């Protein structure tokens, strides 16, 4: 069980009265705009939810786990998610099974 | 690791504007409501223990932090902190590639 784009579009259709095509396009566009801002080197800050933060990592030594051979892990830019205070508090209250 | 190199951000209001520009047949207000609904749906899912899976973007899930004992910094008394869940995001392949590619362009 997982929330998907289809579920999200369905809720927009039911809650906001967008037609099904508009709802689907909006969900696509939402994720595409976040992805493209991150791809254009913008952090993305969504208050109440969290921040997608870009980090530049320098090259560091690594190892091929199969052969044990040393190979450098090249410098790269990665995205991390830092949940906002509000989301953290809501999730903390979840008492479900330990994963 | 240096994370000071990027100093610009897109805030929620800018995200709403960008979407509204591309969906010009929708009122700005409707786009604003839709974005807020999407974030609320995602927060709701996570706070009820449900994962979120968006192909090409990434997945959100909960990680469990086991109970531990900590100390009250004022009194030095040891206190037991209960276990808790924290949100976790794993970027998808397309997002990872686009983000990393921006390093080579800069």
Coordinates of C-alpha atoms in Angstrom, one line a residue:
Chain A
X1 CA 0.0 0.0 0.0
X2 CA 1.5 3.3 -1.1
X3 CA 0.3 6.7 -2.1
X4 CA 0.8 7.2 -5.9
X5 CA 0.3 10.0 -8.4
X6 CA -3.0 8.3 -9.5
X7 CA -4.3 8.5 -5.9
X8 CA -3.3 12.1 -5.6
X9 CA -5.0 13.0 -8.9
X10 CA -8.1 11.2 -7.8
X11 CA -8.2 13.3 -4.6
X12 CA -7.8 16.6 -6.5
X13 CA -10.7 15.5 -8.7
X14 CA -12.9 14.7 -5.7
X15 CA -11.9 17.6 -3.4
X16 CA -11.3 20.5 -5.8
X17 CA -13.6 19.6 -8.7
X18 CA -10.8 19.7 -11.3
X19 CA -11.6 17.4 -14.2
X20 CA -9.7 14.1 -14.3
X21 CA -7.3 15.3 -17.1
X22 CA -6.6 18.6 -15.2
X23 CA -6.0 16.7 -12.0
X24 CA -3.6 14.3 -13.6
X25 CA -1.7 17.1 -15.4
X26 CA -1.4 19.1 -12.2
X27 CA 0.1 16.2 -10.3
X28 CA 2.6 15.6 -13.1
X29 CA 3.5 19.2 -13.2
X30 CA 4.0 19.5 -9.5
X31 CA 6.6 16.8 -9.4
X32 CA 8.2 17.9 -12.7
X33 CA 8.6 21.5 -11.4
X34 CA 10.2 20.4 -8.2
X35 CA 12.5 18.0 -10.1
X36 CA 13.4 20.7 -12.6
X37 CA 14.2 23.3 -9.9
X38 CA 16.5 20.8 -8.2
X39 CA 18.0 20.0 -11.6
X40 CA 18.7 23.7 -12.1
X41 CA 20.5 23.8 -8.8
X42 CA 17.8 25.3 -6.6
X43 CA 17.0 24.0 -3.1
X44 CA 13.2 23.5 -2.8
X45 CA 11.6 24.7 0.4
X46 CA 8.0 23.7 1.0
X47 CA 6.9 25.1 4.4
X48 CA 5.0 22.7 6.6
X49 CA 6.3 19.7 4.6
X50 CA 10.0 20.0 4.3
X51 CA 13.1 21.1 2.3
X52 CA 14.8 19.3 -0.6
X53 CA 18.4 20.3 -0.1
X54 CA 21.3 19.9 -2.5
X55 CA 24.7 18.9 -1.3
X56 CA 27.9 18.8 -3.2
X57 CA 30.2 15.9 -2.3
X58 CA 33.9 15.8 -3.1
X59 CA 35.6 12.8 -4.6
X60 CA 36.3 10.1 -2.0
X61 CA 38.0 6.7 -2.0
X62 CA 35.6 3.7 -2.5
X63 CA 35.9 0.1 -3.1
X64 CA 34.2 -2.4 -5.5
X65 CA 32.4 -4.6 -2.9
X66 CA 32.6 -7.6 -5.2
X67 CA 36.3 -7.5 -6.1
X68 CA 37.7 -5.3 -3.3
X69 CA 39.4 -3.2 -5.9
X70 CA 39.8 0.5 -4.9
X71 CA 38.0 2.9 -7.1
X72 CA 37.4 6.6 -6.4
X73 CA 33.8 7.7 -6.0
X74 CA 33.6 10.8 -8.1
X75 CA 32.5 14.3 -6.9
X76 CA 28.7 14.5 -7.2
X77 CA 25.7 16.6 -6.2
X78 CA 23.0 14.8 -4.3
X79 CA 19.5 15.8 -3.0
X80 CA 18.4 15.1 0.6
X81 CA 15.1 15.7 2.2
X82 CA 14.9 17.5 5.5
X83 CA 11.3 17.1 6.9
X84 CA 9.8 20.3 8.4
X85 CA 8.9 20.6 12.1
X86 CA 5.2 20.1 11.4
X87 CA 5.7 16.9 9.4
X88 CA 8.2 15.5 11.9
X89 CA 5.8 16.0 14.8
X90 CA 2.9 14.4 12.9
X91 CA 5.0 11.4 11.9
X92 CA 6.5 11.0 15.4
X93 CA 3.0 10.4 16.7
X94 CA 2.7 7.4 14.4
X95 CA 2.8 4.3 16.7
X96 CA 2.7 1.6 14.0
X97 CA 5.0 -1.3 13.5
X98 CA 8.7 -0.8 13.7
X99 CA 10.3 -0.9 10.2
Chain B
X1 CA 31.4 17.9 1.9
X2 CA 30.6 21.4 1.0
X3 CA 26.9 22.4 0.9
X4 CA 27.4 26.2 0.8
X5 CA 27.9 26.3 -2.9
X6 CA 24.2 26.7 -3.7
X7 CA 22.5 29.8 -2.3
X8 CA 19.2 29.9 -4.2
X9 CA 15.9 28.3 -3.3
X10 CA 12.5 27.8 -4.8
X11 CA 9.8 28.4 -2.2
X12 CA 6.2 27.1 -2.2
X13 CA 4.9 30.4 -3.6
X14 CA 7.3 30.2 -6.6
X15 CA 6.4 26.6 -7.2
X16 CA 2.7 27.6 -7.3
X17 CA 3.5 30.4 -9.8
X18 CA 5.5 28.2 -12.1
X19 CA 2.7 25.7 -12.2
X20 CA 0.0 28.4 -12.7
X21 CA 2.0 29.8 -15.7
X22 CA 1.8 26.5 -17.4
X23 CA -1.8 25.8 -16.5
X24 CA -3.1 29.2 -17.6
X25 CA -6.7 27.9 -18.0
X26 CA -6.7 27.3 -14.2
X27 CA -7.2 30.2 -11.7
X28 CA -4.1 30.9 -9.6
X29 CA -6.2 30.2 -6.5
X30 CA -7.1 26.7 -7.8
X31 CA -3.4 25.9 -8.4
X32 CA -2.6 27.1 -4.9
X33 CA -5.3 24.9 -3.4
X34 CA -4.1 22.0 -5.4
X35 CA -0.5 22.3 -4.3
X36 CA -1.6 22.6 -0.7
X37 CA -3.8 19.5 -1.1
X38 CA -0.9 17.5 -2.6
X39 CA 1.4 18.4 0.3
X40 CA -1.4 17.6 2.8
X41 CA -2.1 14.3 1.1
X42 CA 1.6 13.4 1.3
X43 CA 1.8 14.5 5.0
X44 CA -1.3 12.5 5.8
X45 CA 0.0 9.4 4.1
X46 CA 3.3 9.5 6.0
X47 CA 1.7 10.3 9.4
X48 CA -0.5 7.2 9.0
X49 CA 2.5 5.0 8.2
X50 CA 1.8 4.8 4.4
X51 CA 4.7 5.1 1.9
X52 CA 4.7 7.4 -1.1
X53 CA 6.0 6.2 -4.4
X54 CA 6.5 8.6 -7.3
X55 CA 8.3 7.0 -10.3
X56 CA 11.2 9.2 -11.6
X57 CA 11.0 11.4 -8.5
X58 CA 11.5 9.1 -5.5
X59 CA 9.9 7.5 -2.6
X60 CA 9.1 8.6 1.0
X61 CA 8.9 6.1 3.8
X62 CA 9.2 6.1 7.6
X63 CA 12.4 5.0 9.4
X64 CA 12.1 3.9 13.0
X65 CA 14.5 5.3 15.6
X66 CA 14.6 2.9 18.6
X67 CA 14.2 4.1 22.2
X68 CA 17.4 5.4 23.8
X69 CA 18.4 6.9 27.0
X70 CA 19.4 10.6 27.0
X71 CA 20.3 13.1 29.6
X72 CA 18.6 16.3 30.8
X73 CA 21.3 18.8 29.9
X74 CA 20.3 21.0 32.9
X75 CA 20.2 18.4 35.7
X76 CA 22.3 15.6 34.2
X77 CA 19.5 13.2 35.1
X78 CA 19.2 10.3 32.7
X79 CA 15.8 10.1 30.9
X80 CA 14.5 7.4 28.6
X81 CA 13.4 8.7 25.2
X82 CA 10.8 6.6 23.5
X83 CA 11.2 5.2 20.0
X84 CA 9.9 7.3 17.1
X85 CA 9.4 7.4 13.4
X86 CA 11.0 9.9 11.1
X87 CA 10.3 10.6 7.4
X88 CA 12.8 9.4 4.9
X89 CA 13.2 10.3 1.2
X90 CA 15.0 8.2 -1.3
X91 CA 15.4 10.0 -4.6
X92 CA 14.6 8.1 -7.8
X93 CA 17.0 7.5 -10.6
X94 CA 15.8 10.3 -12.9
X95 CA 16.0 12.9 -10.1
X96 CA 19.4 11.7 -9.0
X97 CA 20.7 12.0 -12.5
X98 CA 19.3 15.4 -13.2
X99 CA 20.6 16.8 -9.8
X100 CA 24.1 15.4 -10.4
X101 CA 24.1 16.6 -14.0
X102 CA 23.6 20.2 -12.7
X103 CA 27.0 20.0 -11.0
X104 CA 28.7 19.4 -14.4
X105 CA 26.8 22.4 -15.9
X106 CA 27.9 24.8 -13.2

